[in-house]
PDB file of C-alpha atoms in Angstrom:
ATOM      1  CA  UNK A  20       5.092 -39.542 -24.708  1.00  0.00           C
ATOM      2  CA  UNK A  21       5.075 -36.033 -26.118  1.00  0.00           C
ATOM      3  CA  UNK A  22       6.227 -32.963 -24.145  1.00  0.00           C
ATOM      4  CA  UNK A  23       2.728 -31.734 -23.289  1.00  0.00           C
ATOM      5  CA  UNK A  24       1.687 -35.139 -22.010  1.00  0.00           C
ATOM      6  CA  UNK A  25       4.872 -35.264 -19.946  1.00  0.00           C
ATOM      7  CA  UNK A  26       4.084 -31.865 -18.402  1.00  0.00           C
ATOM      8  CA  UNK A  27       0.545 -32.973 -17.525  1.00  0.00           C
ATOM      9  CA  UNK A  28       1.850 -36.197 -15.996  1.00  0.00           C
ATOM     10  CA  UNK A  29       4.494 -34.356 -13.969  1.00  0.00           C
ATOM     11  CA  UNK A  30       1.929 -31.836 -12.707  1.00  0.00           C
ATOM     12  CA  UNK A  31      -0.490 -34.569 -11.646  1.00  0.00           C
ATOM     13  CA  UNK A  32       2.198 -36.668  -9.970  1.00  0.00           C
ATOM     14  CA  UNK A  33       3.638 -33.656  -8.107  1.00  0.00           C
ATOM     15  CA  UNK A  34       0.168 -32.778  -6.833  1.00  0.00           C
ATOM     16  CA  UNK A  35      -0.472 -36.393  -5.790  1.00  0.00           C
ATOM     17  CA  UNK A  36       2.813 -36.566  -3.849  1.00  0.00           C
ATOM     18  CA  UNK A  37       1.944 -33.344  -2.040  1.00  0.00           C
ATOM     19  CA  UNK A  38      -1.644 -34.407  -1.242  1.00  0.00           C
ATOM     20  CA  UNK A  39      -0.530 -37.876  -0.110  1.00  0.00           C
ATOM     21  CA  UNK A  40       2.068 -36.212   2.086  1.00  0.00           C
ATOM     22  CA  UNK A  41      -0.792 -34.360   3.780  1.00  0.00           C
ATOM     23  CA  UNK A  42      -2.513 -37.680   4.478  1.00  0.00           C
ATOM     24  CA  UNK A  43      -5.028 -37.807   1.607  1.00  0.00           C
ATOM     25  CA  UNK A  44      -5.766 -40.858  -0.512  1.00  0.00           C
ATOM     26  CA  UNK A  45      -4.953 -39.987  -4.114  1.00  0.00           C
ATOM     27  CA  UNK A  46      -5.295 -41.764  -7.473  1.00  0.00           C
ATOM     28  CA  UNK A  47      -2.720 -44.412  -8.329  1.00  0.00           C
ATOM     29  CA  UNK A  48       0.222 -43.340 -10.531  1.00  0.00           C
ATOM     30  CA  UNK A  49      -1.149 -45.403 -13.431  1.00  0.00           C
ATOM     31  CA  UNK A  50      -4.495 -43.627 -13.179  1.00  0.00           C
ATOM     32  CA  UNK A  51      -2.765 -40.245 -13.168  1.00  0.00           C
ATOM     33  CA  UNK A  52      -0.768 -41.208 -16.239  1.00  0.00           C
ATOM     34  CA  UNK A  53      -3.920 -42.375 -18.040  1.00  0.00           C
ATOM     35  CA  UNK A  54      -5.562 -39.022 -17.241  1.00  0.00           C
ATOM     36  CA  UNK A  55      -2.500 -37.129 -18.485  1.00  0.00           C
ATOM     37  CA  UNK A  56      -2.457 -39.060 -21.757  1.00  0.00           C
ATOM     38  CA  UNK A  57      -6.216 -38.716 -22.324  1.00  0.00           C
ATOM     39  CA  UNK A  58      -6.376 -35.089 -21.103  1.00  0.00           C
ATOM     40  CA  UNK A  59      -9.664 -35.977 -19.425  1.00  0.00           C
ATOM     41  CA  UNK A  60     -11.034 -37.840 -16.430  1.00  0.00           C
ATOM     42  CA  UNK A  61     -13.289 -39.862 -18.735  1.00  0.00           C
ATOM     43  CA  UNK A  62     -10.987 -42.862 -18.909  1.00  0.00           C
ATOM     44  CA  UNK A  63     -12.252 -46.387 -18.389  1.00  0.00           C
ATOM     45  CA  UNK A  64     -10.632 -48.495 -15.714  1.00  0.00           C
ATOM     46  CA  UNK A  65      -9.829 -45.698 -13.260  1.00  0.00           C
ATOM     47  CA  UNK A  66     -10.577 -46.028  -9.549  1.00  0.00           C
ATOM     48  CA  UNK A  67     -13.668 -43.829  -9.818  1.00  0.00           C
ATOM     49  CA  UNK A  68     -14.128 -43.414  -6.056  1.00  0.00           C
ATOM     50  CA  UNK A  69     -10.783 -41.634  -5.724  1.00  0.00           C
ATOM     51  CA  UNK A  70     -10.786 -39.851  -9.094  1.00  0.00           C
ATOM     52  CA  UNK A  71     -14.319 -38.546  -8.642  1.00  0.00           C
ATOM     53  CA  UNK A  72     -13.507 -37.229  -5.158  1.00  0.00           C
ATOM     54  CA  UNK A  73     -10.666 -35.199  -6.686  1.00  0.00           C
ATOM     55  CA  UNK A  74     -12.381 -34.384 -10.011  1.00  0.00           C
ATOM     56  CA  UNK A  75     -12.416 -30.595  -9.597  1.00  0.00           C
ATOM     57  CA  UNK A  76      -8.785 -30.576  -8.473  1.00  0.00           C
ATOM     58  CA  UNK A  77      -7.617 -32.844 -11.280  1.00  0.00           C
ATOM     59  CA  UNK A  78      -9.427 -30.757 -13.894  1.00  0.00           C
ATOM     60  CA  UNK A  79      -7.915 -27.577 -12.467  1.00  0.00           C
ATOM     61  CA  UNK A  80      -4.407 -29.048 -12.588  1.00  0.00           C
ATOM     62  CA  UNK A  81      -4.926 -30.191 -16.176  1.00  0.00           C
ATOM     63  CA  UNK A  82      -6.094 -26.721 -17.174  1.00  0.00           C
ATOM     64  CA  UNK A  83      -3.155 -25.040 -15.445  1.00  0.00           C
ATOM     65  CA  UNK A  84      -0.703 -27.434 -17.109  1.00  0.00           C
ATOM     66  CA  UNK A  85      -2.306 -26.645 -20.479  1.00  0.00           C
ATOM     67  CA  UNK A  86      -1.428 -22.975 -19.892  1.00  0.00           C
ATOM     68  CA  UNK A  87       2.159 -23.925 -19.054  1.00  0.00           C
ATOM     69  CA  UNK A  88       1.995 -23.238 -15.331  1.00  0.00           C
ATOM     70  CA  UNK A  89       4.945 -24.899 -13.616  1.00  0.00           C
ATOM     71  CA  UNK A  90       4.034 -26.818 -10.444  1.00  0.00           C
ATOM     72  CA  UNK A  91       0.379 -25.792 -10.478  1.00  0.00           C
ATOM     73  CA  UNK A  92      -0.291 -27.655  -7.219  1.00  0.00           C
ATOM     74  CA  UNK A  93       1.716 -24.953  -5.411  1.00  0.00           C
ATOM     75  CA  UNK A  94      -0.977 -22.448  -6.454  1.00  0.00           C
ATOM     76  CA  UNK A  95      -3.916 -24.729  -5.714  1.00  0.00           C
ATOM     77  CA  UNK A  96      -6.957 -22.864  -4.418  1.00  0.00           C
ATOM     78  CA  UNK A  97      -7.839 -23.796  -0.841  1.00  0.00           C
ATOM     79  CA  UNK A  98     -11.185 -25.292  -1.850  1.00  0.00           C
ATOM     80  CA  UNK A  99      -9.361 -27.805  -4.075  1.00  0.00           C
ATOM     81  CA  UNK A 100      -6.837 -28.912  -1.467  1.00  0.00           C
ATOM     82  CA  UNK A 101      -8.954 -31.763  -0.092  1.00  0.00           C
ATOM     83  CA  UNK A 102     -11.138 -34.393  -1.764  1.00  0.00           C
ATOM     84  CA  UNK A 103     -14.815 -33.731  -2.142  1.00  0.00           C
ATOM     85  CA  UNK A 104     -16.751 -35.744   0.401  1.00  0.00           C
ATOM     86  CA  UNK A 105     -19.698 -37.762  -0.749  1.00  0.00           C
ATOM     87  CA  UNK A 106     -22.914 -36.696   0.844  1.00  0.00           C
ATOM     88  CA  UNK A 107     -24.950 -39.267   2.669  1.00  0.00           C
ATOM     89  CA  UNK A 108     -28.536 -39.499   1.530  1.00  0.00           C
ATOM     90  CA  UNK A 109     -31.121 -39.750   4.141  1.00  0.00           C
TER      91      UNK A 109
END
């Protein structure tokens, strides 16, 4: 794993630990690693229900990590601090 992939993985895992500590369901560590390696959420085999709920947050963390921000989850905008709820149709 190269250094940039390692930074992305660390950023995603740190965010997940923080969000899980606040009681949120988060993607599995293997899914986070796959996202870090691919640099995208478009990876087959991910738990889409969890990843899609956090899509905006995960993309934001990836972009911050790309700019070299250390511990980007600490600077997470409020609107990205909880998963997006699916709307019920009807």
